XYZ file of C-alpha atoms in Angstrom:
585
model
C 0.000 0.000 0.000
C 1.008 3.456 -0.939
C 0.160 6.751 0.907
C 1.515 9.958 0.901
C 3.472 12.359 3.837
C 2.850 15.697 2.590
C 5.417 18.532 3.199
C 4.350 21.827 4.994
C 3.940 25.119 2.768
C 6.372 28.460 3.344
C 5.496 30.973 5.824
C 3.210 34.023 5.382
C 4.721 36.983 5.117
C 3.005 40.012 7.408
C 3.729 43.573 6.229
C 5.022 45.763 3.263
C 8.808 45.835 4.417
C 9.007 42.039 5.578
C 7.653 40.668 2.554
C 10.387 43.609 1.013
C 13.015 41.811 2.669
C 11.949 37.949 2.249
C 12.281 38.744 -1.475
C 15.493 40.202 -1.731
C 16.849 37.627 0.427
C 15.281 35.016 -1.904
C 16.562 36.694 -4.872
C 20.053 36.294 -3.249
C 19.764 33.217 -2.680
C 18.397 32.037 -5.936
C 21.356 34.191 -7.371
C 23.932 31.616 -4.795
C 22.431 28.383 -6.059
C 21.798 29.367 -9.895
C 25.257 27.207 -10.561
C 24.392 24.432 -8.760
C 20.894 24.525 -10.058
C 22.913 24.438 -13.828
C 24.808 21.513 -13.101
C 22.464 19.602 -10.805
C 19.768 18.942 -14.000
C 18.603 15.525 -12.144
C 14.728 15.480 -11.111
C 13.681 12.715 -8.508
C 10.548 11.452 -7.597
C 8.043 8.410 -6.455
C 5.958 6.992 -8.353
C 3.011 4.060 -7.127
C 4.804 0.548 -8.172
C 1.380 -0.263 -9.694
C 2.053 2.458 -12.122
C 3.538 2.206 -15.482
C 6.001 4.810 -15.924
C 6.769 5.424 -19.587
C 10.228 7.204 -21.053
C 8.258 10.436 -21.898
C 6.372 10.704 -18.135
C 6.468 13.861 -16.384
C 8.011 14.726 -12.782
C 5.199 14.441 -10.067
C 5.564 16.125 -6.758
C 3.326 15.296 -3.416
C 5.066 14.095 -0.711
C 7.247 11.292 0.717
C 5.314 8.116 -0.760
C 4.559 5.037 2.028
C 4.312 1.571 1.573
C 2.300 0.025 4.081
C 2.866 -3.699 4.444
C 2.199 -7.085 6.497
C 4.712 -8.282 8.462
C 6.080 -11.665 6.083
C 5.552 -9.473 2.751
C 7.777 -8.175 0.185
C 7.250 -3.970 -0.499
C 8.061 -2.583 -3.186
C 8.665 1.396 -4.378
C 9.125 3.253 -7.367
C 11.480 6.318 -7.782
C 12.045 8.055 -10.679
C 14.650 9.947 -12.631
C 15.294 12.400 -14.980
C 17.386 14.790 -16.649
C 17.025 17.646 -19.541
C 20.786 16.381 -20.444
C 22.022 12.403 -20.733
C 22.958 10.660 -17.530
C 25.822 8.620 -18.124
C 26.441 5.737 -15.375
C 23.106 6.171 -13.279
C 23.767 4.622 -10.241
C 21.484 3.877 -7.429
C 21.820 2.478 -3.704
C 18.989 2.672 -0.687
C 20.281 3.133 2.947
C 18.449 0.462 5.441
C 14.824 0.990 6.763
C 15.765 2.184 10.284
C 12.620 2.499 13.076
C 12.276 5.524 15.747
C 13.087 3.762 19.595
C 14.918 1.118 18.486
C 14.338 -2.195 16.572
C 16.341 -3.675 13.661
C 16.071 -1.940 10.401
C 14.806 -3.013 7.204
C 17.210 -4.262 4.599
C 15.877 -3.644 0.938
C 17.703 -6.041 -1.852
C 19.856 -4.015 -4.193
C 17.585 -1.708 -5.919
C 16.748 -2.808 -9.713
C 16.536 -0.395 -13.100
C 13.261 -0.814 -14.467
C 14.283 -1.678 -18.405
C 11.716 -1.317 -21.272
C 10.364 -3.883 -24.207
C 8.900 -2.812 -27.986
C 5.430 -4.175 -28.055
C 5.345 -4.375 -31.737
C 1.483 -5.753 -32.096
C -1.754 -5.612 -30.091
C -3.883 -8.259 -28.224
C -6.059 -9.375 -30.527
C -8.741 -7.877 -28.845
C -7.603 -5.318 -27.229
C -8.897 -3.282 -23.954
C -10.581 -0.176 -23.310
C -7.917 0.392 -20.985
C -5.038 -0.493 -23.081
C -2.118 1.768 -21.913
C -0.428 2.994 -25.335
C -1.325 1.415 -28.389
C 1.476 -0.917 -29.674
C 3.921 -0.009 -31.417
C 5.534 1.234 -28.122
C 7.753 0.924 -25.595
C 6.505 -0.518 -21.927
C 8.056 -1.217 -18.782
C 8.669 -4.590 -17.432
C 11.663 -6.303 -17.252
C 13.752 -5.687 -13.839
C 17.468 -5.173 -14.698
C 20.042 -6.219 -12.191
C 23.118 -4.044 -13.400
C 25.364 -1.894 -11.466
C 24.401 1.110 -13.680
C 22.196 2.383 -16.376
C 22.659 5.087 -19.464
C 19.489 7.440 -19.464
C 18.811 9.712 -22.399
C 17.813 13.304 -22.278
C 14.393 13.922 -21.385
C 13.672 10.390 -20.681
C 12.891 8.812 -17.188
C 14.473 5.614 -15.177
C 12.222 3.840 -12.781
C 14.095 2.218 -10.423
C 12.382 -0.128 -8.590
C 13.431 -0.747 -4.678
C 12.490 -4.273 -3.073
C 12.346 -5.088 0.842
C 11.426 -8.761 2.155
C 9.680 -7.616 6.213
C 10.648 -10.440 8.251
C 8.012 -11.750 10.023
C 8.808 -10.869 13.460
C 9.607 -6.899 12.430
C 8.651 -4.400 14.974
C 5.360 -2.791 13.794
C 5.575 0.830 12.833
C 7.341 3.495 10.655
C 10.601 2.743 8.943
C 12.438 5.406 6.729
C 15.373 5.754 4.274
C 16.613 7.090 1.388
C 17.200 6.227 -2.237
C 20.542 8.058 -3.207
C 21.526 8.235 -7.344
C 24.162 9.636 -8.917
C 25.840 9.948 -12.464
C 27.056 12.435 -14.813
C 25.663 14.637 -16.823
C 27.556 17.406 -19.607
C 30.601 15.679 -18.170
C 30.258 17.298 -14.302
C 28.771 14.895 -11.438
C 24.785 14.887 -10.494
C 23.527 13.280 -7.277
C 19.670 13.277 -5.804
C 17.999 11.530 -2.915
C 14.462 10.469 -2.255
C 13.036 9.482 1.231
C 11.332 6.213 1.495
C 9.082 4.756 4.421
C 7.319 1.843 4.738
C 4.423 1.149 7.331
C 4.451 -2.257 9.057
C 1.290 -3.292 10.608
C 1.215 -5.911 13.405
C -0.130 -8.513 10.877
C 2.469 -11.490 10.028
C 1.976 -13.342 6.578
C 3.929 -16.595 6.379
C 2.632 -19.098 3.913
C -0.252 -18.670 1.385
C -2.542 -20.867 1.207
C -3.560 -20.304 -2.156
C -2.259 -22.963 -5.196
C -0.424 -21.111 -7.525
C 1.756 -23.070 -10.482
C 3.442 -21.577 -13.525
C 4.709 -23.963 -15.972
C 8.394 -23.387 -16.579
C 11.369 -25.233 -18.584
C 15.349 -25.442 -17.377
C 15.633 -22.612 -20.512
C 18.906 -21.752 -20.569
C 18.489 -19.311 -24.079
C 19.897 -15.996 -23.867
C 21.992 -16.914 -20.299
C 25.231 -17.609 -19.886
C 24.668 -20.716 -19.096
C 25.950 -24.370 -20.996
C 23.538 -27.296 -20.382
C 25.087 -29.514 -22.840
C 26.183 -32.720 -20.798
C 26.493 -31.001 -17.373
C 23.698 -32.279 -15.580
C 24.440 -30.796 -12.421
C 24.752 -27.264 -14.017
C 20.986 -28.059 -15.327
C 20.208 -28.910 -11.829
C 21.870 -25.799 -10.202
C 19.475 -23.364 -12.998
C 16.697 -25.345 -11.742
C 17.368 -24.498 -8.125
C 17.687 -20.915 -9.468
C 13.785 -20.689 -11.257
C 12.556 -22.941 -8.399
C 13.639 -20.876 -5.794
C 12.453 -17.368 -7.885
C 8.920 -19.254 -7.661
C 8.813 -19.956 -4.443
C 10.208 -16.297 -3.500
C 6.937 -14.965 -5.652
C 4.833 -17.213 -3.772
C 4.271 -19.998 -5.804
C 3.616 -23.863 -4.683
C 2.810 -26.025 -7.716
C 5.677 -27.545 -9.921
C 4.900 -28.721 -13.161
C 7.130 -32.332 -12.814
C 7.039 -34.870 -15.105
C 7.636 -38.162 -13.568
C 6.975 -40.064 -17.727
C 9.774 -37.433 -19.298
C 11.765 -37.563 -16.526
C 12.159 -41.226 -15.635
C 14.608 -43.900 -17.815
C 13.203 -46.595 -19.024
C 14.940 -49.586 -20.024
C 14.330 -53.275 -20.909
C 15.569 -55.660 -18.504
C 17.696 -59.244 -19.289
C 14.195 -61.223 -19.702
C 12.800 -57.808 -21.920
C 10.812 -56.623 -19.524
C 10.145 -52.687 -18.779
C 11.767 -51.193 -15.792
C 11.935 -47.744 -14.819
C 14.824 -45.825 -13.447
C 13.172 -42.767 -11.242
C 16.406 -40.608 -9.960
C 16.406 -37.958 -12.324
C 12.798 -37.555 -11.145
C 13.758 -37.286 -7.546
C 16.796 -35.143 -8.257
C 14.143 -32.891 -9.953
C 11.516 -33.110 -7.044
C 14.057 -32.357 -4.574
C 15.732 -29.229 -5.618
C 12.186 -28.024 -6.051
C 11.264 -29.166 -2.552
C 14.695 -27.412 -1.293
C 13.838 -24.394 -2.686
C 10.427 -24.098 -1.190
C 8.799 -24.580 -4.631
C 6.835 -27.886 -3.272
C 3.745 -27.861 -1.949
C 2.325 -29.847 -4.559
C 4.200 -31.833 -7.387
C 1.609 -31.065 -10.888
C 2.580 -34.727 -12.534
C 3.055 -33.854 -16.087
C 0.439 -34.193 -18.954
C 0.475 -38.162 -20.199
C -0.988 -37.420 -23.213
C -1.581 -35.146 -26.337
C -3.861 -34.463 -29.523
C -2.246 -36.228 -32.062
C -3.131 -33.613 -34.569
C -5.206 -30.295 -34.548
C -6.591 -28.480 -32.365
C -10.160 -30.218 -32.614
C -8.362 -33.960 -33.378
C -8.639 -36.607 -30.754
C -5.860 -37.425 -27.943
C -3.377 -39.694 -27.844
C -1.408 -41.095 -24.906
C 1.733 -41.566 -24.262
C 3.251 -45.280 -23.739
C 6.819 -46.687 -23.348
C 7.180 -50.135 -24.989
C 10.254 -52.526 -25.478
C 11.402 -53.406 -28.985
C 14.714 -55.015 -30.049
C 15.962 -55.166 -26.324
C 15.249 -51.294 -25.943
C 13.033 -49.010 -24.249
C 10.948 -46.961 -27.086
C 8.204 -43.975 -26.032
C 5.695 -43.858 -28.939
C 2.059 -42.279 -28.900
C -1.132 -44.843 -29.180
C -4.767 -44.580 -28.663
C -5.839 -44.335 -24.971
C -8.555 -46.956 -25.742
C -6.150 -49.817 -26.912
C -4.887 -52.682 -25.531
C -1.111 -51.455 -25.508
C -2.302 -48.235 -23.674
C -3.979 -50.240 -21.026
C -0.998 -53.189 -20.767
C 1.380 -49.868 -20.237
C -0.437 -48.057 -17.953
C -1.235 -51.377 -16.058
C 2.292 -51.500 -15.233
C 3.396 -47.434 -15.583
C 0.931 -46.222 -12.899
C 1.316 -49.106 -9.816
C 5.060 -48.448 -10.413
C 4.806 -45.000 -9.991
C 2.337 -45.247 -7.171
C 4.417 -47.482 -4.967
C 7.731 -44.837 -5.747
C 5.825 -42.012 -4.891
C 5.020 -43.703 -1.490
C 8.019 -44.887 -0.933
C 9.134 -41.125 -1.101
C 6.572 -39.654 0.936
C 5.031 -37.770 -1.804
C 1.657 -39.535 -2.481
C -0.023 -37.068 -1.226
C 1.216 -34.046 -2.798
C 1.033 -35.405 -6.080
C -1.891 -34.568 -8.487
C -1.663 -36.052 -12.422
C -2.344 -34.485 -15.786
C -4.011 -36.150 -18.496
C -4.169 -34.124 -21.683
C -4.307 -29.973 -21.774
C -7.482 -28.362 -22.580
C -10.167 -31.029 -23.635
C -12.437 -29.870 -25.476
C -16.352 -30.567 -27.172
C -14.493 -32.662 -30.309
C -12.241 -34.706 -28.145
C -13.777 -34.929 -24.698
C -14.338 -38.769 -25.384
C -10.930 -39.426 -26.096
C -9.816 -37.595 -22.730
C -12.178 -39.656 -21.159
C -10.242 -42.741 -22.175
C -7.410 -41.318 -20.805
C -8.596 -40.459 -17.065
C -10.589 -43.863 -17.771
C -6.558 -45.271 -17.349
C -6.124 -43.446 -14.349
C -9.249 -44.596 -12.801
C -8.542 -48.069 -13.187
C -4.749 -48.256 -11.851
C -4.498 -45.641 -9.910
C -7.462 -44.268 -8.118
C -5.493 -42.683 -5.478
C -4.307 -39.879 -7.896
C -6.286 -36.894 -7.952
C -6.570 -35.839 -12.015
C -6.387 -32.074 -12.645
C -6.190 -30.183 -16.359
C -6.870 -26.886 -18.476
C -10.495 -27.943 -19.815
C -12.733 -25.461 -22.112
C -15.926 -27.756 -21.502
C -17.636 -28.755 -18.441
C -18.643 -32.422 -19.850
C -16.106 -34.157 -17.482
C -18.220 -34.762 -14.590
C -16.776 -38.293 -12.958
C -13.439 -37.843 -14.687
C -12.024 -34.865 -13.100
C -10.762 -33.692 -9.569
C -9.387 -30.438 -10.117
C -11.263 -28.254 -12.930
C -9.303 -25.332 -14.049
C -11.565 -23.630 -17.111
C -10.087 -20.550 -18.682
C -11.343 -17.419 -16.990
C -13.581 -17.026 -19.485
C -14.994 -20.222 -19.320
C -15.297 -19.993 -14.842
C -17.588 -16.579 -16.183
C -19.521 -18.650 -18.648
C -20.015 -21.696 -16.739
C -20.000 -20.737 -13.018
C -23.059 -22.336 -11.569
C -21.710 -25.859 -12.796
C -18.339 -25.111 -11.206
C -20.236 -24.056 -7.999
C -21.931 -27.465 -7.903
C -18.198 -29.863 -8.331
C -17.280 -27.636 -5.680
C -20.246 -28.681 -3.650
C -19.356 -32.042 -4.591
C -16.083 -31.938 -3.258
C -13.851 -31.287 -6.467
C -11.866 -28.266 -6.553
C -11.620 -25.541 -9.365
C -8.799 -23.407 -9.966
C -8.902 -21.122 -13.047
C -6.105 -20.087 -15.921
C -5.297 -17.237 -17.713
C -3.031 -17.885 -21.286
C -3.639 -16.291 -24.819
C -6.959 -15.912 -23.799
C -9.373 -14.359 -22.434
C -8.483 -11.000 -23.744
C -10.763 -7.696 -23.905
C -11.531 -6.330 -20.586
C -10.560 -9.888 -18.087
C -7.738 -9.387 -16.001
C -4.414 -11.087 -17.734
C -0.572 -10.884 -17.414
C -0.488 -8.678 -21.164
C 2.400 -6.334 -20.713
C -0.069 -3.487 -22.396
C -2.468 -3.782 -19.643
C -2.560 -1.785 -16.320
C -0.536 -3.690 -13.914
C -3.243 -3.262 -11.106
C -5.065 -5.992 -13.323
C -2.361 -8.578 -12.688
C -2.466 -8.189 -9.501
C -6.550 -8.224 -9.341
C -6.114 -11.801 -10.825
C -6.111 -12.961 -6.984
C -8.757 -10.823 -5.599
C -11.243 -12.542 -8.501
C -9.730 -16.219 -7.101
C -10.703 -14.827 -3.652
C -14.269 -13.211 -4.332
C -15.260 -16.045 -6.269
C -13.674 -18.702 -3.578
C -11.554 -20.540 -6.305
C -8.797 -22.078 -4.812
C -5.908 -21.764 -7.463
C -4.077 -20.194 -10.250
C -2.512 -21.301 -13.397
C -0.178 -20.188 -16.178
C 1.694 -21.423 -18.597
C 4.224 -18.753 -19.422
C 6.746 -18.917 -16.792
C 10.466 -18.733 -19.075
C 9.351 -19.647 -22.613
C 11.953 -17.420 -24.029
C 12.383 -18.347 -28.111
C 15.727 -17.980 -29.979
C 14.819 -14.142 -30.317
C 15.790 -12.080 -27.305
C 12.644 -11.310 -25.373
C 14.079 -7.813 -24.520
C 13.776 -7.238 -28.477
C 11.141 -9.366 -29.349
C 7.524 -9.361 -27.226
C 5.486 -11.112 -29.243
C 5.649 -14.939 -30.503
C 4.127 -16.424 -33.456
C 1.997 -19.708 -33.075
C 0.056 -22.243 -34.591
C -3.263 -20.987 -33.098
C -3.580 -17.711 -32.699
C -1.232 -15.229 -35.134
C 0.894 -14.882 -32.354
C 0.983 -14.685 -28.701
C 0.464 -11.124 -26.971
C 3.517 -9.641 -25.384
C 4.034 -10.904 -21.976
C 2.354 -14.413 -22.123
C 5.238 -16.611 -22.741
C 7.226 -15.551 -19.808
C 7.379 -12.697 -17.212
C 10.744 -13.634 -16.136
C 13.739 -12.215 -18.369
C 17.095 -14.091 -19.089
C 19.648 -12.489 -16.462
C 23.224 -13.537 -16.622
C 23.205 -17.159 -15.011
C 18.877 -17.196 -14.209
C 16.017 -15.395 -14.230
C 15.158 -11.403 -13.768
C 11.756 -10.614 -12.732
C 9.709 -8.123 -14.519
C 6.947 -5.644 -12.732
C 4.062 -7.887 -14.085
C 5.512 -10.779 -11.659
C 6.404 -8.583 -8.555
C 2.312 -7.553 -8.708
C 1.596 -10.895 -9.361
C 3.114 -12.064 -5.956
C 1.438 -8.862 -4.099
C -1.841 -10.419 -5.296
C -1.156 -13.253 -4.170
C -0.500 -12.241 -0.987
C -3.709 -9.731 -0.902
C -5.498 -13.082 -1.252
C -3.843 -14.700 1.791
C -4.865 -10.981 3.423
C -8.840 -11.492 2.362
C -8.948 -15.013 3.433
C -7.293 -14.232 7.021
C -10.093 -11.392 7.467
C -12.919 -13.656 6.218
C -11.642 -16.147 8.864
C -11.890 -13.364 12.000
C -14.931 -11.879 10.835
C -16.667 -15.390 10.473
C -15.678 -16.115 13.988
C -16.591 -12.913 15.609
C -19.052 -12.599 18.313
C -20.247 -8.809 16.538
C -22.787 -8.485 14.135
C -20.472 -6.948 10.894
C -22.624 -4.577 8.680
C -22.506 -6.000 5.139
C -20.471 -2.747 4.089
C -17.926 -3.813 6.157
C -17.659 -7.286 5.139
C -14.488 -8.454 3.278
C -16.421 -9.942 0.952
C -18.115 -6.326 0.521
C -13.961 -4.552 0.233
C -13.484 -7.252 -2.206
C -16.337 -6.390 -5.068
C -15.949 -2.730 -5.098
C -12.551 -4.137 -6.955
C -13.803 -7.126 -8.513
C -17.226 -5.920 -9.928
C -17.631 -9.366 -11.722
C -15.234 -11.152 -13.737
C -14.422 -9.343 -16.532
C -15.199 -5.788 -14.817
C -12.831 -3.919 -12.512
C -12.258 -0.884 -10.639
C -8.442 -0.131 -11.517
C -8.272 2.853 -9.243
C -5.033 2.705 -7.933
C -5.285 5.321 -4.945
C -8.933 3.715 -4.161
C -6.883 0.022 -4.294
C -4.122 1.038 -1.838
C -6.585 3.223 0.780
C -8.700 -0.059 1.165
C -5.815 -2.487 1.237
C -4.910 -0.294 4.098
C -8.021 -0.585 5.508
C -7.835 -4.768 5.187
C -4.463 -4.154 7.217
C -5.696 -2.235 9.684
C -8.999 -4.197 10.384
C -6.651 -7.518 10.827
C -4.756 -5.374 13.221
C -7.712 -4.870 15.213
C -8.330 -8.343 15.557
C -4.865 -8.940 16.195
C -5.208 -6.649 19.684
């Protein structure tokens, strides 16, 4: 949450001679700093962090800006710089958060320059709100280098992070954002003050399910996979752990791709599960796992509306072989006969039965629904202690699925059915991708960044109990700091920012503003659902304007309608801190 300390106006002057005298001895002084005013051309100022800041933005004055945070949360702020001449080796560092009476400051992580993409083409369908129309420039990526090059007349955004730890001492912390850098050859330096509000509200884990699939993608890094496996293991720490840090819990693991298969002496199939393990565990060392999302076992085997296949590992000539075959047909059943009590007696041998849930086939739909069916139908019959979960655009899976997650669009469209499997005891998540576009909430770089984050407080409102996307680190060969949007078999291309929102760093991943107010959603979600919990078990009648469920519609207004208000969104986030304070007391 952001609010702002206002500074006090300058003194009234009383009479003809004193207000004489306070003007010449302005005048003076104006004349004493006119050469430092020449060489000092840097402006400074803060900006909301749910705000994009474009190059051409203008300085904005107001006061000191304060984040007001839970106690377990990351903050973030947003200064800004500029200069009528080219900075040359823009620097920036942030003293520590340091508390009045005592009590250990506030360290923020080194701050980051906010860097800019070309968005070259539109969504499709693009949104009233749509920031700039594309072609443009928009800020996103977070750039982790020492210093920056700005050019005249164009802002930086540098963005300043700060993990609270959950035992912080509640109450006002302050410090200062110090730049510096040259400009017409002589030395500039500015300073902003920073504060952050800690209330006595402590946020450890979230309960909400939150997955983004993600590939050890080593394009653009410096980084050489080829035959080091424990370098591939080491950049998989590195992603896992920049989930976990952004709140995440669900790991996309695929125990089929990941497992070696070979035939034994008398030819039969055997399966080899340590890369699988090694996999599971860095994840579960890096605080990824929560739940292991058992990769997809199957496929269409052509077009969008053909029919699925599924996946099977055969022996042939002494040798393991993975081919594709119908999910009706006897070799589908004599594999799976085998595949899925193997699996099932690893993953209990592990201790990870339980946080396992399996994927059949991604987004069934009217045209091949039957042939999905044959594939949980596998499932079913060896291994009815996995829960099945996919991506589905049609509801006709009643029987055959455990965890529903339509697109958003498709939640809209079909609520009241999704309302009764949760009545039955499935659960629904939902998933944002290409689509839906227009005015639902996405992860589109063009869109207002408030909107990302508001894909939480719909999960909340609408009591769905998870999150999916697929666009973790798709990066292609192009450099996605050049090159925003993909083309694809389906639609004409993919909108900028939904293959990734990470960048390629030097050895891992960068984050990007869209994923920063992806995690603070995440965490407003954890927020809701802790006030929901005291208000259900207090003893006071609550007036229905006061309800949470009440703060969380005059966001959400349904699910493709939103109030994006940005000061309105942090005065009643402050509000939800300040009511679980109460209840704290």
């Amino acid at each position: 949450m952001m609010q702002r300390m206002g500074g006090g106006g300058a003194a009234k002057q009383k009479g003809t001679a004193g207000a004489m005298k306070s003007r010449l001895a302005a005048g003076a002084l104006i004349a004493m700093l006119m050469p430092m005013a020449h060489a000092q051309k840097m402006e400074i100022w803060s900006v909301d962090p749910l705000i994009k800041v474009f190059r051409d933005a203008e300085p904005a004055r107001g006061g000191t800006i304060v984040a007001e945070a839970a106690r377990g949360e990351h903050v973030s702020l947003q200064v800004v710089v500029r200069s009528a001449s080219e900075i040359s080796g823009l620097k920036a560092e942030v003293t520590p958060f340091s508390i009045r009476g005592g009590g250990e400051p506030l360290k923020a992580i080194a701050p980051r320059f906010v860097g800019y993409v070309p968005v070259d083409r539109p969504i499709q369908k693009p949104p009233k709100d749509e920031l700039r129309m594309p072609p443009a420039d928009y800020p996103d990526p977070l750039l982790e280098v020492e210093q920056i090059d700005v050019a005249a007349n164009q802002v930086q955004p540098i963005w300043v992070t700060v993990k609270v730890p959950v035992d912080a001492k509640p109450g006002v912390y302050r410090a200062e954002l110090r730049v510096d850098g040259t400009t017409d050859g002589k030395p500039v330096k500015a300073k902003e003050r920073l504060a952050i509000r800690v209330y006595p509200v402590t946020v450890e884990k979230t309960r909400l399910k939150v997955t983004d699939w993600f590939g050890v993608n080593a394009l653009h890094l410096d980084v050489k996979l080829e035959g080091n496996d424990d370098e591939y293991f080491n950049l998989l720490g590195r992603f896992a752990r920049n989930m976990a840090e952004h709140r995440h819990n669900v790991a996309l693991i695929s125990p089929l791709s990941l497992a070696t298969f070979s035939a034994s002496a008398d030819g039969k199939l055997q399966a080899d599960w340590t890369r699988f393990d090694r996999f599971v565990d860095v994840c579960i060392d890096a605080g990824l796992v929560g739940t292991i999302e058992g990769g997809h076992i199957g496929g269409r085997v052509g077009d969008w509306s053909s029919q699925f296949g599924v996946t099977i590992v055969g022996v042939q000539d002494g040798k393991a072989v993975m081919k594709s075959a119908d999910p009706a047909s006897p070799e589908a059943d004599a594999f799976y006969a085998w595949y899925f009590p193997a699996l099932i007696a690893h993953l209990k041998e592990k201790g990870w039965l339980d946080r396992y849930i399996q994927h059949l086939a991604d987004e069934p739909i009217p045209s091949n629904v039957e042939s999905w069916k044959a594939i949980a139908a596998l499932v079913r019959k060896y291994a009815p202690e996995l829960r099945t979960i996919d991506a589905c655009h049609t509801k006709e899976l009643v029987g055959s699925m455990d965890i529903w997650v339509p697109q958003l669009n498709y939640l809209h469209q079909d609520f009241a059915h999704y309302q009764e499997r949760q009545k039955a005891g499935d659960e629904v998540w939902f998933y944002t991708c290409v689509y839906p576009q227009g005015e639902y909430a996405n992860r589109f770089i063009e869109q207002p960044l408030i909107k990302t984050r508001l894909l939480h407080w719909i999960n909340f409102k609408y009591g769905i109990t998870g999150y999916l996307h697929w666009g973790y680190n798709h990066w292609r060969a192009e450099s996605p700091y050049t090159s925003t949007t993909v083309a694809h078999g389906g639609p004409p291309y993919l909108p900028a920012g939904d293959p990734w929102i990470v960048y390629p760093g030097k050895n891992g991943p960068w984050d990007s503003i869209r994923w920063e107010a992806m995690r603070d959603g995440i965490v407003d979600h954890e927020l809701l659902s802790m006030l929901a919990e005291e208000q259900s078990r207090s003893m006071k009648r609550i007036k229905e304007k006061d309800t949470v469920q009440t703060l969380a519609s005059s966001f959400v207004l349904d699910f493709d309608k939103y109030n994006t208000d940005v000061q309105q969104f942090r005065k009643a986030r402050r509000e939800l801190l300040k009511q679980l304070s109460a209840y704290q007391k």
